[in-house]
Structure formats: C-alpha cells, structure tokens
Coordinates of C-alpha atoms and ligand atoms in Angstrom, one line a residue:
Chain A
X1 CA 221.1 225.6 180.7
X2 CA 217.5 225.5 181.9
X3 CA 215.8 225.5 178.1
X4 CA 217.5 223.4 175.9
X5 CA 217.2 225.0 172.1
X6 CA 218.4 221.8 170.2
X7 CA 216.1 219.4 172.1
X8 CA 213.8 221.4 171.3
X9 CA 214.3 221.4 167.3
X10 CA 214.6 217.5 167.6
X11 CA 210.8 217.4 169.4
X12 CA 209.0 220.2 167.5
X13 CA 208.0 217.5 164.3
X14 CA 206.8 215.0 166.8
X15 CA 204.8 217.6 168.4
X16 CA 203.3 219.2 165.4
X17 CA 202.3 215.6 164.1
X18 CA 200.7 215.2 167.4
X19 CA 198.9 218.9 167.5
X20 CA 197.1 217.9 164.4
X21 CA 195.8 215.0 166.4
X22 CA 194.7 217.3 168.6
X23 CA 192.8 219.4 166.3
X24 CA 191.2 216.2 164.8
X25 CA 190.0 215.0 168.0
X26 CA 188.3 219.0 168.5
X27 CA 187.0 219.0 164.9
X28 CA 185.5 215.8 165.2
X29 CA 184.3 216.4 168.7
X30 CA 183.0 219.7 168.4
X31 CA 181.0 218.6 165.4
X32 CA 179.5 215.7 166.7
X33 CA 178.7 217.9 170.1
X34 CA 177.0 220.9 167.9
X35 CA 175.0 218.2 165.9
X36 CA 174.0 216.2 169.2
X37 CA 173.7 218.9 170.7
X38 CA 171.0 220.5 168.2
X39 CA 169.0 217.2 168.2
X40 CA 168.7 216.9 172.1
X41 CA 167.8 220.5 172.4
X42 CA 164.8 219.7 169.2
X43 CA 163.6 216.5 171.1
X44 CA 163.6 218.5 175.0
X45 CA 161.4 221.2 173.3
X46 CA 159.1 217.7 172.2
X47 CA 155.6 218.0 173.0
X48 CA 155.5 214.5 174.1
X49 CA 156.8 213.9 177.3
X50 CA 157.8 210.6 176.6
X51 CA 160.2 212.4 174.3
X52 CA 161.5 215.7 176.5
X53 CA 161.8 213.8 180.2
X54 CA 164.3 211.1 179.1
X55 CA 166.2 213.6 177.1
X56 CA 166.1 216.3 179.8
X57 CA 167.1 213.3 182.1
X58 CA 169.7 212.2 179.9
X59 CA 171.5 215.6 179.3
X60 CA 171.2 216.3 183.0
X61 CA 172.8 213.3 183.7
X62 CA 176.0 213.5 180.8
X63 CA 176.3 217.4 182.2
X64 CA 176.8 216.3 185.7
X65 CA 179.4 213.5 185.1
X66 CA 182.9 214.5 184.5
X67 CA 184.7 213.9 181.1
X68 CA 187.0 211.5 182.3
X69 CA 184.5 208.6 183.6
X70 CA 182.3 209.3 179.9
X71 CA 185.6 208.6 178.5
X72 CA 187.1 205.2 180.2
X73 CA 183.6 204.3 180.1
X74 CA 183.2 204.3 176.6
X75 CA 186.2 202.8 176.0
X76 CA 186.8 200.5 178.7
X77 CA 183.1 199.6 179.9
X78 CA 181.5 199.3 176.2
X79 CA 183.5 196.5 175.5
X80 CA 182.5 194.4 178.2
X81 CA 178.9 195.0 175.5
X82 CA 180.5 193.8 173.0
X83 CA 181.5 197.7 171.7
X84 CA 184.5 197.6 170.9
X85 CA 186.2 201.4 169.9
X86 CA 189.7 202.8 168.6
X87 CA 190.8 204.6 171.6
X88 CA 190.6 207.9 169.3
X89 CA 187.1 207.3 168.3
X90 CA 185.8 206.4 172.4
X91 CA 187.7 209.9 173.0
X92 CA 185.8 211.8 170.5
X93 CA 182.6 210.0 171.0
X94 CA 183.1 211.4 174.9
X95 CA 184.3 214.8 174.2
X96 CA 181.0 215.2 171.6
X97 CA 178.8 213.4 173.9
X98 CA 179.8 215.7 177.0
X99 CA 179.9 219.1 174.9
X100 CA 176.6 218.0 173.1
X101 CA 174.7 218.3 176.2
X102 CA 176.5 221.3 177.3
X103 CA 175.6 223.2 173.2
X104 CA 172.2 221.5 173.8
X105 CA 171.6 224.0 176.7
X106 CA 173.1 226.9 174.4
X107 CA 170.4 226.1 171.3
X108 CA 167.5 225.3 173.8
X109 CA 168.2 229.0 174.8
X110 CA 168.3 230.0 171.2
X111 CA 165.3 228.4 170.0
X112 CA 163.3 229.4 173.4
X113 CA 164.3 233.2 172.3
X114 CA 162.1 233.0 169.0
X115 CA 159.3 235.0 169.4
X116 CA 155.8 233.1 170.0
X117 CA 154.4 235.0 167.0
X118 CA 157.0 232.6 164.6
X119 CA 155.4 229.2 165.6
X120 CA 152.4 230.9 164.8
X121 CA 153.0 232.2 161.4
X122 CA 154.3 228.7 160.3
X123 CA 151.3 226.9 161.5
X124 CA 148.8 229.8 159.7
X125 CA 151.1 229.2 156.6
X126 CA 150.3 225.2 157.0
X127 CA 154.5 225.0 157.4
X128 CA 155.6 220.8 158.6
X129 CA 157.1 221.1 161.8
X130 CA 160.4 219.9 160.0
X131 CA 159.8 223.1 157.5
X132 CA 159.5 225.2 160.3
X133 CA 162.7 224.0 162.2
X134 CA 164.6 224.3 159.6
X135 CA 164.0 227.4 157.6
X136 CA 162.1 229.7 160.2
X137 CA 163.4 228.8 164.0
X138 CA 166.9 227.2 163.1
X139 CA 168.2 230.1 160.7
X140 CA 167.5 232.5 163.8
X141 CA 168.1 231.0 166.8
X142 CA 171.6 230.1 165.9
X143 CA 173.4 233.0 165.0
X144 CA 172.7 234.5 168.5
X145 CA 174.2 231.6 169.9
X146 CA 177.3 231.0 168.0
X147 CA 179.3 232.8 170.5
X148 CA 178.4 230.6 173.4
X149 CA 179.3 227.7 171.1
X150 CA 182.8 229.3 170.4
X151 CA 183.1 229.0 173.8
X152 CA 182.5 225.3 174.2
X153 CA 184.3 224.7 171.2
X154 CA 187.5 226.7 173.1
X155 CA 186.5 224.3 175.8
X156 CA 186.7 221.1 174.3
X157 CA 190.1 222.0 172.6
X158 CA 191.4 222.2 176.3
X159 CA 190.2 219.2 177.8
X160 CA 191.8 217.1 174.6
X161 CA 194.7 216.8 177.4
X162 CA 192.4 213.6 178.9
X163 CA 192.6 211.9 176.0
X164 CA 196.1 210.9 177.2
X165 CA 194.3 208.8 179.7
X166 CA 193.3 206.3 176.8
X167 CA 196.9 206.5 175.4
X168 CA 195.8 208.6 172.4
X169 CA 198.7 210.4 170.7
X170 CA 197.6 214.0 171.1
X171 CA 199.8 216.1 172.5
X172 CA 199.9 216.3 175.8
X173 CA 200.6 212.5 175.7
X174 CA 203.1 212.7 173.2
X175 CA 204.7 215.3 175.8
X176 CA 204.2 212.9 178.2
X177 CA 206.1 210.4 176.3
X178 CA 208.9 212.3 174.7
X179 CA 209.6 213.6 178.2
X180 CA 210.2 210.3 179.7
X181 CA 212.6 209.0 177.1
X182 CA 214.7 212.2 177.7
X183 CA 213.9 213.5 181.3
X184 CA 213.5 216.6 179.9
X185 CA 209.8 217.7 180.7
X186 CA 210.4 221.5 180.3
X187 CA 210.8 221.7 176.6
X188 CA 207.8 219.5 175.8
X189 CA 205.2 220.9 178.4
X190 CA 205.8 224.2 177.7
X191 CA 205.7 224.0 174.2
X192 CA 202.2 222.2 174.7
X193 CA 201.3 224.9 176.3
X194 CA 201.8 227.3 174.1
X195 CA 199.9 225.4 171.5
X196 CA 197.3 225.4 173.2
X197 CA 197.8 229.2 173.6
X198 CA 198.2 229.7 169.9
X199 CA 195.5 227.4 169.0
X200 CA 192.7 229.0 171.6
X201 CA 193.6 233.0 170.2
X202 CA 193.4 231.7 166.8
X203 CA 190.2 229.9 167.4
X204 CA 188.6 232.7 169.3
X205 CA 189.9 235.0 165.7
X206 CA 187.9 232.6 164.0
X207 CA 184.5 232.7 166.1
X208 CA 184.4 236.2 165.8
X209 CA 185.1 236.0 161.8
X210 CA 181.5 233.3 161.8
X211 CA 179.5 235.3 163.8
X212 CA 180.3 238.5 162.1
X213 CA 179.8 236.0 158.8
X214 CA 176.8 234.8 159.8
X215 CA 174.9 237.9 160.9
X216 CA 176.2 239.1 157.1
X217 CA 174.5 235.9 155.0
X218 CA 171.7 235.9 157.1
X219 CA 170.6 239.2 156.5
X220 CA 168.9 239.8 160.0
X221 CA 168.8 243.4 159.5
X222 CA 167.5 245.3 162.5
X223 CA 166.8 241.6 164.6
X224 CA 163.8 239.5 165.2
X225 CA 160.7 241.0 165.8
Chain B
X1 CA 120.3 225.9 152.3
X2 CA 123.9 225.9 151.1
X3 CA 127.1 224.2 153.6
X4 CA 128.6 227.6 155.5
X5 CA 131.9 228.2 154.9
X6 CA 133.1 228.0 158.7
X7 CA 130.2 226.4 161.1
X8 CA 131.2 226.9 165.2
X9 CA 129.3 224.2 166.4
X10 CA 128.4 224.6 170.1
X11 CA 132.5 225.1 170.7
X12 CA 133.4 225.8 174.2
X13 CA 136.9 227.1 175.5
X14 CA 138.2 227.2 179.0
X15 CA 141.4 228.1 179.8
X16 CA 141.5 226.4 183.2
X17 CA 138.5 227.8 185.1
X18 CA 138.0 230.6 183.0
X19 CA 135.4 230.1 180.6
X20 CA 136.7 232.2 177.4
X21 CA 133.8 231.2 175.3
X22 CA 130.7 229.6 176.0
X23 CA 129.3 227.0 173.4
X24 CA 129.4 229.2 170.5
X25 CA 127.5 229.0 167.4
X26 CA 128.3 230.8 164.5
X27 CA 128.0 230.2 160.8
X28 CA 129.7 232.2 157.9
X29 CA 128.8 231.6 154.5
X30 CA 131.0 231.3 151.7
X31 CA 132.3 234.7 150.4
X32 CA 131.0 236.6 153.9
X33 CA 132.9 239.4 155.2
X34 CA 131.7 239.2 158.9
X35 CA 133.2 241.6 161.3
X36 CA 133.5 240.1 164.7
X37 CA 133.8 243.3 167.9
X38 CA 133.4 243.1 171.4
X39 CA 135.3 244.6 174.8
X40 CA 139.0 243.3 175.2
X41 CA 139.0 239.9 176.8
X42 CA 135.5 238.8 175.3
X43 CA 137.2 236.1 173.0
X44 CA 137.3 237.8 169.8
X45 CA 140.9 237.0 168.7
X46 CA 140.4 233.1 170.9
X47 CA 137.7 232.9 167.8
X48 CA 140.5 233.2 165.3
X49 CA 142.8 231.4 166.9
X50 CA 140.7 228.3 167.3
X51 CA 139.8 228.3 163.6
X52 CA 143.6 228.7 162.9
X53 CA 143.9 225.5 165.2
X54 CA 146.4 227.7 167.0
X55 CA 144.3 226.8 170.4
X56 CA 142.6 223.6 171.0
X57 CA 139.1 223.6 171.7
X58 CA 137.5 221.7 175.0
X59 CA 134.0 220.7 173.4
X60 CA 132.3 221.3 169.9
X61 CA 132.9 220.7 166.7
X62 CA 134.4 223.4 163.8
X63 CA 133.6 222.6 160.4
X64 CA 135.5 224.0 157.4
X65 CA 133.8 224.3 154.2
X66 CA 131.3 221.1 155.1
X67 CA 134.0 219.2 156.5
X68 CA 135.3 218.8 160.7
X69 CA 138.5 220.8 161.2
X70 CA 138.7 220.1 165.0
X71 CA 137.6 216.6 164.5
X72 CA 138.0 213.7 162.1
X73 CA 135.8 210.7 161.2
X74 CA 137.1 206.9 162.5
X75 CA 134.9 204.1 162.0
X76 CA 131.5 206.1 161.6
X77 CA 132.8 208.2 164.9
X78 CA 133.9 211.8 165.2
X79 CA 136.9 211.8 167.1
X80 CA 139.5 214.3 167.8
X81 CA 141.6 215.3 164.5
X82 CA 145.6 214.2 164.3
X83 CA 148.0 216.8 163.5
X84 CA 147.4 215.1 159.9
X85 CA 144.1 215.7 159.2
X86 CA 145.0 219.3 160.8
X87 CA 147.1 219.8 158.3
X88 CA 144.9 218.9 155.7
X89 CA 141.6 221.0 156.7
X90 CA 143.5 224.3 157.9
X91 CA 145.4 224.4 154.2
X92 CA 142.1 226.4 153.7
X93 CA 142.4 229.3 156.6
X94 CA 145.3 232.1 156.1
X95 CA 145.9 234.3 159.1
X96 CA 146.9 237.9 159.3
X97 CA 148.3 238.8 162.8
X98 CA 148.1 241.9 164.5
X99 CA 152.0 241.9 165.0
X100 CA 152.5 240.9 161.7
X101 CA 154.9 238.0 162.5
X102 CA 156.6 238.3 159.1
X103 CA 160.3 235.7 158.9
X104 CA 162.5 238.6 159.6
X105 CA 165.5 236.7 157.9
X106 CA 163.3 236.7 154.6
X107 CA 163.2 239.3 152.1
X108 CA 159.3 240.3 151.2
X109 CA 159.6 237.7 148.3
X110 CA 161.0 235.0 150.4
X111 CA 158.2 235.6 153.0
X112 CA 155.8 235.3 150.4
X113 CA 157.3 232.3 148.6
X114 CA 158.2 229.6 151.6
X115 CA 154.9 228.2 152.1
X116 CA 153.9 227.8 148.6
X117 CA 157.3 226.4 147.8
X118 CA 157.6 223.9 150.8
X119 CA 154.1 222.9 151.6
X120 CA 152.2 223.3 147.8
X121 CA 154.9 222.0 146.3
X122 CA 155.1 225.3 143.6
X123 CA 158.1 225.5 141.5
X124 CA 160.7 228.1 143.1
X125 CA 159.8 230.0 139.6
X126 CA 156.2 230.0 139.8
X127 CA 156.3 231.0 143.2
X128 CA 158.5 233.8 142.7
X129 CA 156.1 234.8 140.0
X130 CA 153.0 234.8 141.7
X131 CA 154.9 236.1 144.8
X132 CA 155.9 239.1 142.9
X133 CA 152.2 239.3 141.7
X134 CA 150.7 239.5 145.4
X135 CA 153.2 242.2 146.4
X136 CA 152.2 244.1 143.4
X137 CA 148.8 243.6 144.5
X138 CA 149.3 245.2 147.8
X139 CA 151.2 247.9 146.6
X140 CA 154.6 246.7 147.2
X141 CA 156.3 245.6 143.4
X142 CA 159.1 248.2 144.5
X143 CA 160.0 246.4 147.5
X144 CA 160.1 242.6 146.5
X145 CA 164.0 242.7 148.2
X146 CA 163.5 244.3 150.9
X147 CA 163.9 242.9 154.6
X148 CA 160.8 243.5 157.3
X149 CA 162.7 245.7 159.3
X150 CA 163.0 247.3 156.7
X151 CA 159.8 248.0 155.9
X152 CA 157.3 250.4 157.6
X153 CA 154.6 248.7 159.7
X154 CA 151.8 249.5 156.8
X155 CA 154.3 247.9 153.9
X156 CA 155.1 244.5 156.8
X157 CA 151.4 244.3 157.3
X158 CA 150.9 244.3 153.8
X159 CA 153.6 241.6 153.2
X160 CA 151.8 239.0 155.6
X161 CA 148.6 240.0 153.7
X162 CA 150.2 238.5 150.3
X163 CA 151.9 235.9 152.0
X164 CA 148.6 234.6 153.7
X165 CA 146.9 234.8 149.6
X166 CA 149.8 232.7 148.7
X167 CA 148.3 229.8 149.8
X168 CA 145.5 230.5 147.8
X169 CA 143.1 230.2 151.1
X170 CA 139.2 229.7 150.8
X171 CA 139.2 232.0 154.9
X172 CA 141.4 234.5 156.0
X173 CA 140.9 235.9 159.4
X174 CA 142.6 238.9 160.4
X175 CA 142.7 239.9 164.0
X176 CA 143.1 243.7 164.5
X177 CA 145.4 244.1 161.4
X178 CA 145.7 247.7 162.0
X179 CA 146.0 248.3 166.4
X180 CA 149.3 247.8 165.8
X181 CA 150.2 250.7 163.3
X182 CA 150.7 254.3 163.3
X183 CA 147.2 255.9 162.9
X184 CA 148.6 257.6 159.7
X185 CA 149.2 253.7 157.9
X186 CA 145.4 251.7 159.2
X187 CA 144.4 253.2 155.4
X188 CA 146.8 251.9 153.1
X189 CA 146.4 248.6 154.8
X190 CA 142.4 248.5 155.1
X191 CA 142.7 249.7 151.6
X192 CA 143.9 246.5 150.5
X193 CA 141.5 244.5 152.5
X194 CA 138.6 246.4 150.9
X195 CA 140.8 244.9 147.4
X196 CA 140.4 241.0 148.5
X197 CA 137.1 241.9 149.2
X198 CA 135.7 243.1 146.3
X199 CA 137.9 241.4 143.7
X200 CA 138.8 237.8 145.5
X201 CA 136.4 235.0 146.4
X202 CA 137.3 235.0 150.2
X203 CA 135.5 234.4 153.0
X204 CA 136.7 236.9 155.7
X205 CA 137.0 237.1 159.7
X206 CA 138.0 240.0 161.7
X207 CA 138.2 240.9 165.0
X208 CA 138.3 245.1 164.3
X209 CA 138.6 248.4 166.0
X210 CA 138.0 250.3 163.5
X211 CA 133.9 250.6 163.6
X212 CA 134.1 252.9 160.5
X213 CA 135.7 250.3 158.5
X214 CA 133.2 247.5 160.4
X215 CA 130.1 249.1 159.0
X216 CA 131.4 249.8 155.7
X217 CA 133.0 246.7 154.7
X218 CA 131.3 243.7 156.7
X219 CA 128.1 241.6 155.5
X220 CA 127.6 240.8 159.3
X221 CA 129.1 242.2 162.1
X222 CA 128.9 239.8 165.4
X223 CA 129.3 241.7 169.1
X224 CA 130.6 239.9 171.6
X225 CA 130.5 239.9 175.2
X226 CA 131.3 236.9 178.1
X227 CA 132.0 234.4 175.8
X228 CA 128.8 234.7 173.8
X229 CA 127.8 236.5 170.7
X230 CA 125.4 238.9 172.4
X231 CA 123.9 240.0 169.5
X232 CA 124.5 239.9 165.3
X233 CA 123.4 241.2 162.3
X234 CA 123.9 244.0 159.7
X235 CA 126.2 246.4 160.3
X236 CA 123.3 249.3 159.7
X237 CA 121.5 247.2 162.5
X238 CA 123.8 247.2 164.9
X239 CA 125.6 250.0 165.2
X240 CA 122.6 252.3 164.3
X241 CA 120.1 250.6 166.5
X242 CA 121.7 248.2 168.4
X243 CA 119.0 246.3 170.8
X244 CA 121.5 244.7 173.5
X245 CA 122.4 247.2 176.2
X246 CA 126.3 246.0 176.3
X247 CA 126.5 246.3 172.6
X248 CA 125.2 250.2 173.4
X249 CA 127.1 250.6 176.1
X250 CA 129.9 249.1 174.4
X251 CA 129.7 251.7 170.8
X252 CA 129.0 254.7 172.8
X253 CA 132.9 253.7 174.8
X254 CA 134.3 253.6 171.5
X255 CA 132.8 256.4 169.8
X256 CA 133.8 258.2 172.8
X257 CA 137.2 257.0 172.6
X258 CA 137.4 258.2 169.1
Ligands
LIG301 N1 146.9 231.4 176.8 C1 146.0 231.9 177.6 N2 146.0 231.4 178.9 C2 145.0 231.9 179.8 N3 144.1 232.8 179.5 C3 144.0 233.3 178.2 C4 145.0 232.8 177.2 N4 144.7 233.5 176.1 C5 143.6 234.3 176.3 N5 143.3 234.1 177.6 C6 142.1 234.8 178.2 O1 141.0 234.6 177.4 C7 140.2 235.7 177.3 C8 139.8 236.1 175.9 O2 141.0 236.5 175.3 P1 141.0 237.0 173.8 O3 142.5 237.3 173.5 O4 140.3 236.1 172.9 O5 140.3 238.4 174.0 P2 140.0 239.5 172.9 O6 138.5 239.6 172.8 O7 140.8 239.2 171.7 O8 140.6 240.8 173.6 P3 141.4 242.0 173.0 O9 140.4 243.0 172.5 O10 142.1 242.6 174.2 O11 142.4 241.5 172.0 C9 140.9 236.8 178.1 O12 140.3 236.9 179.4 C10 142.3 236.3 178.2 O13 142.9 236.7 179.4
LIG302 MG1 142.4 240.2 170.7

C-alpha cells in the first residue's frame, strides 16, 4: 500500500516531540526578531547619523543575505571567534536576526505614519524622548502593523525547515531522519507538511484574534488624527 | 525696568534661502497677552514655534523669563543649548496647536495627566485630581472618559488647552486655536482663553484671526509682514489708526473677508 497507517502511528510521537521544537525555535525567533526589530527601526529614525547609516547599512545588509549563510555563519564561523553556540540557539539567533530586519522595515513604516503633530505635542508637553516612544508613538504605530508582523511571524515558522542544516531536531530533520532508518519518506514528509498546514491556519486564527485585541485595549476609536 | 517674560533677541530664521524672519526683536512682559497678526507666510506661527524650540533658530538669542532658552552659558560663553538645558528652560512654554494634536489613544484625563505624571513627577492621584480640575475648568467635568474622536473640535481644543495648564506653564502660545473649527465652536473656546486670562498669571502668545477677539483681549497686538514686525502697539492703535500702509492694507482684506 502506498500510505502505510501503522508506520504512521509508530512516527506521530516522534514527530509531535519534534513540532514543539519547531514552535520553540518560532517563538523564540519571532520574539527576538519583533524586539530587534523595534530597536533597529528606533535607532534608523536616530537623528545622529552616526547612529541611522550603520544601522540602515546593517539591516540592508542582513535583508539581502539569505537565511542559510546567517545561519552556518553563526554557527559555524562564530566559533572560529571564540563564540561558541548550541546549534538551536545559532538557529534562532539567525531566524531573529533575519526577521528582525525584515519587522524593522514593518515598524519604521509604523512609526513614520504618526502624524507630525505627535512629536510636536510631546516636545510642547516637555515629554523625554524615551516617554514619548513609549507611551505616545509606540502604542500607535503598532497596532497598524501587527498584521504585517503576522506575516513574518507565518514566515519564520516556514523557514524552521533550514534549521535541519545545523542538525537541529525540528521536524523536518526528524523527517529526514526517521525516513532514512525506514525508507519510508512518504509518511514523515507529508505529515510535516501538514503541520506546517495546521500550524500556519492556526497562527493566522490567532493574528487576527491580536489585532482585533489590540485595536479593543487600545481604545483608538475613530484613528489617529 | 523689570526682566520680560520672553525677550527675541535679534533672532533670525532662514529656511535655506528663504529668510522667514529677519532679526527680530520682541519683548513680552510677564503676565502680557500680546496678539501677534500678519498675512499667511509672514512668520507668525515660525514665532511660536521657535519659542517652543520646535524650530531651531540660525542667529540670536531667546531668553525665557531672564534666562537663554536657545542658548546656554559654558565657561563665561553663550553657546548653543543641549537638548538638556532645552528641556529645562522650555518646562516654562505650553503650546496650543491649531490641530489640536491631542494622544488620540488617551481618554481626556489621560491627555491631561501624562506629562505631569511622567516628566513632574506628580502622583498618578494628584494628577488625576488636578486633571479633573482643568477639564472642569474648560467646561468639560462630563467628559473626563471620553476619547478625542470622540469629542467635537471645540471640546478637543479645549482638552489641549488643560493639558497645556497641566504643566503649570509661566507662557502659553496658541497659534490660531480656533481656524481649525466650525465657526459655530471659535466661542466656547476663546471663551476659555478670555478665563486664563483674567483669572491665571500667564503670559500669552497668539498668532490670531479673529481681529474681534485681538482687540478685545490683547495688551499688545504685533503685525507682521516679511519677517519683521512692521508695526506694534495697542490694539485701539492699531487697528483704529494703524500708521503702516501693509498693516492697512492688511485689516481692510480681513474686514473684507469677514
Ligand atoms: N519646514 C519649513 N520648510 C521650509 N519653509 C518653511 C517651513 N515652515 C515654514 N516655512 C516657510 O516660512 C514662512 C513662514 O511660515 P509661517 O508658518 O511662520 O507663516 P504664518 O505667518 O504662520 O502663515 P499662516 O498665516 O499661513 O499660518 C512661509 O513662507 C513658509 O512657507
Ligand atoms: Mg501659521
């Protein structure tokens, strides 16, 4: 028979325990990107271009080089400095890296849509620049954004496959594995797949769910003016 | 003769080769109400701005109650001020914006509350009290929780009014509070100006319209024209026998408009 129902029972515990893997290495990713992310769109707005050209430069630069070199070059370069990571931590440290600069673009968007008038007001009202970030400019230029995040969030929970070039046990390695002991590559890919099907609709649910959350608990009734 | 409240001291501003005002001087004395008109594009709301150290200025000095905003002294030397000493000085300006420019994510209160809380260092309590207090001042105790948008224009313009008084300010500038509102609102908000006025110790700037309101309200009313005050005094003065052709010229427009 082409789809073999008892292999498949014997896998599906080895491939849940790797799909959690998987999630870990988004969660932890995504955060780190959305945090980096936030802080290299703050420092490219600097007024100091000793601040906004190297971290223009620098996001440029991460946005233009494919995952997969960030990765084996965090974990396969950085120890010839001495850095030496856990091949989970280099592949989270890559994935946040990369998406950071990609979310960095997303906020820079968000925070160049607040109205002129905002700075403004928080310099009349004597507000720090640290005040000002974070209770007038950050509390409205993210919720307009939090779909494009979803999206890169989506988007980092796909490309967990490259991990498997580091030999971490997500799943598409422990796919990899499983179907090499047995020759059977059917069973294992396709059910990775369908994770990965599962996971995305159920992650898009959940965007949807924030953003309609956060427009809520923000109370931005009627939108910046 | 007593320090002047605000003191333009020969304060140029170009932006590139457009010379927006042209070595200024202009004193206000503590507690004036001085009215500041002029065609659009003469540097009436650059004025403001400058004093709100929302612009930087290219040569001068602006002194705040005695002391340099613009500028601060190092080693016996007047030298251009850091965003600390900034800070410091222009804790004694408020601004009220034509747009308003309320946090549109705040409630009235909120609005009201932020700066006091984050950058006096208030109590959330106190603030909330004295926040309350303002609104009630202006008219709006009924409407403490609600959000700008909700709000008319009149009742937002009236929130930024309180939130400016907030900060307990020693200047408040207002730059044509009222252009921006339904003809059938300018009163309830120039009624509350007329209240600071008469029952605060404020010094007060605005760039105005409303030529009524100029001659009934202001100590001094200052017409300007290319960058230059073209000619000053009391309201009676000037609008009933202004001396400066453009300051004619300019009335008889506006009365025309009207
Ligand atoms: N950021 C800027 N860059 C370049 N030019 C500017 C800028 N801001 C103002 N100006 C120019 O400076 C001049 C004075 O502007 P200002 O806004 O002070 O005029 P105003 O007297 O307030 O006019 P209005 O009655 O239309 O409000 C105008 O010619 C304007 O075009
Ligand atoms: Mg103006």
């Amino acid at each position: 028979m082409f789809w073999d129902w008892g292999y498949t029972l014997e896998i599906m515990p080895t491939l849940l325990r790797a799909s959690l893997i998987t999630l870990q290495a988004t969660v932890l990713g995504f955060l780190l990107a959305a945090s980096l992310g936030l802080v290299l769109a703050i420092l490219r707005m600097s007024q100091s271009r000793w601040v906004s050209l190297p971290t223009g430069a620098f996001v440029e630069f991460v946005r233009s080089t494919p995952v997969l070199i960030q990765i084996f070059f965090i974990f396969f370069v950085f120890p010839e400095f001495g850095i030496v990571l856990p091949a989970m931590v280099a592949g989270v440290i890559a994935l946040g890296l990369h998406y950071g600069a990609y979310c960095s673009e997303v906020y820079r968007a968000g925070l160049e849509n607040i109205p002129k008038g905002q700075w403004e007001a928080s310099v009349a009202l004597n507000l720090s620049p640290y005040v000002t970030f974070r209770d007038i400019i950050i509390p409205q230029a993210i919720p307009p954004v939090v779909p494009a995040l979803g999206n890169y969030l989506v988007a980092l929970f796909k490309e967990t496959p490259l991990l498997s070039a580091i030999a971490v046990l997500e799943l598409m390695q422990t796919a990899k594995i499983l179907g090499s002991q047995s020759f059977r590559y059917v069973e294992p890919i396709t059910i990775v797949g369908l994770f990965f099907l599962v996971f995305s609709l159920i992650a898009a649910a959940l965007i949807r769910q924030v953003e309609a959350w956060l427009n809520r608990s923000l109370r931005n009734p009627g939108g910046a003016r | 003769m007593t320090t002047p409240m605000v003191k333009f001291d020969k304060v140029t501003k170009r932006y590139g080769s457009l010379t927006v005002l042209d070595s200024l001087d202009l004193e206000i004395a503590a507690n004036e109400k001085v009215a500041i008109i002029g065609p659009s594009g003469s540097g009436k709301t650059t004025v403001l701005r400058m004093l709100m150290t929302l612009e930087r200025i290219n040569e001068g000095i602006i002194y705040v109650d005695g002391e340099p905003l613009t500028h601060m002294e190092k080693n016996g030397t007047l030298v251009p001020a850091d965003q600390r000493h900034l800070r410091r000085v222009r804790g004694n300006i408020g601004m009220v914006f034509q747009h308003f420019n309320l946090f549109p994510h705040m409630s009235a209160i909120r609005n009201c509350m932020e700066a006091p809380v984050n950058v006096l260092g208030m109590p959330k309590a106190e603030a909330r009290e004295r926040a309350a207090e303002l609104l009630d001042m202006v008219g709006l105790g009924d409407k403490v929780d609600q959000y700008p948008s909700q709000l008319s224009g009149g009742q937002q313009q009236r929130v930024a009014i309180a939130r400016a008084l907030a900060m307990r300010p020693k200047v408040m500038l207002f730059d044509e509070v009222t252009s921006a509102l339904d003809p059938e609102l300018v009163g309830e908000v120039l009624n509350v100006i007329r209240k600071l006025g008469s029952e605060h110790n404020l010094t007060m700037l605005m760039v105005t319209h409303q030529m009524g309101f100029a001659r009934e309200f202001a100590d001094r009313v200052c017409f300007f024209y290319g960058g230059k005050i073209a000619e000053e005094g009391a309201p009676d003065e000037i609008f009933s026998n202004p001396e400066n052709e453009r300051t004619r010229q300019f009335l008889s427009a506006v009365l025309e408009a009207n």
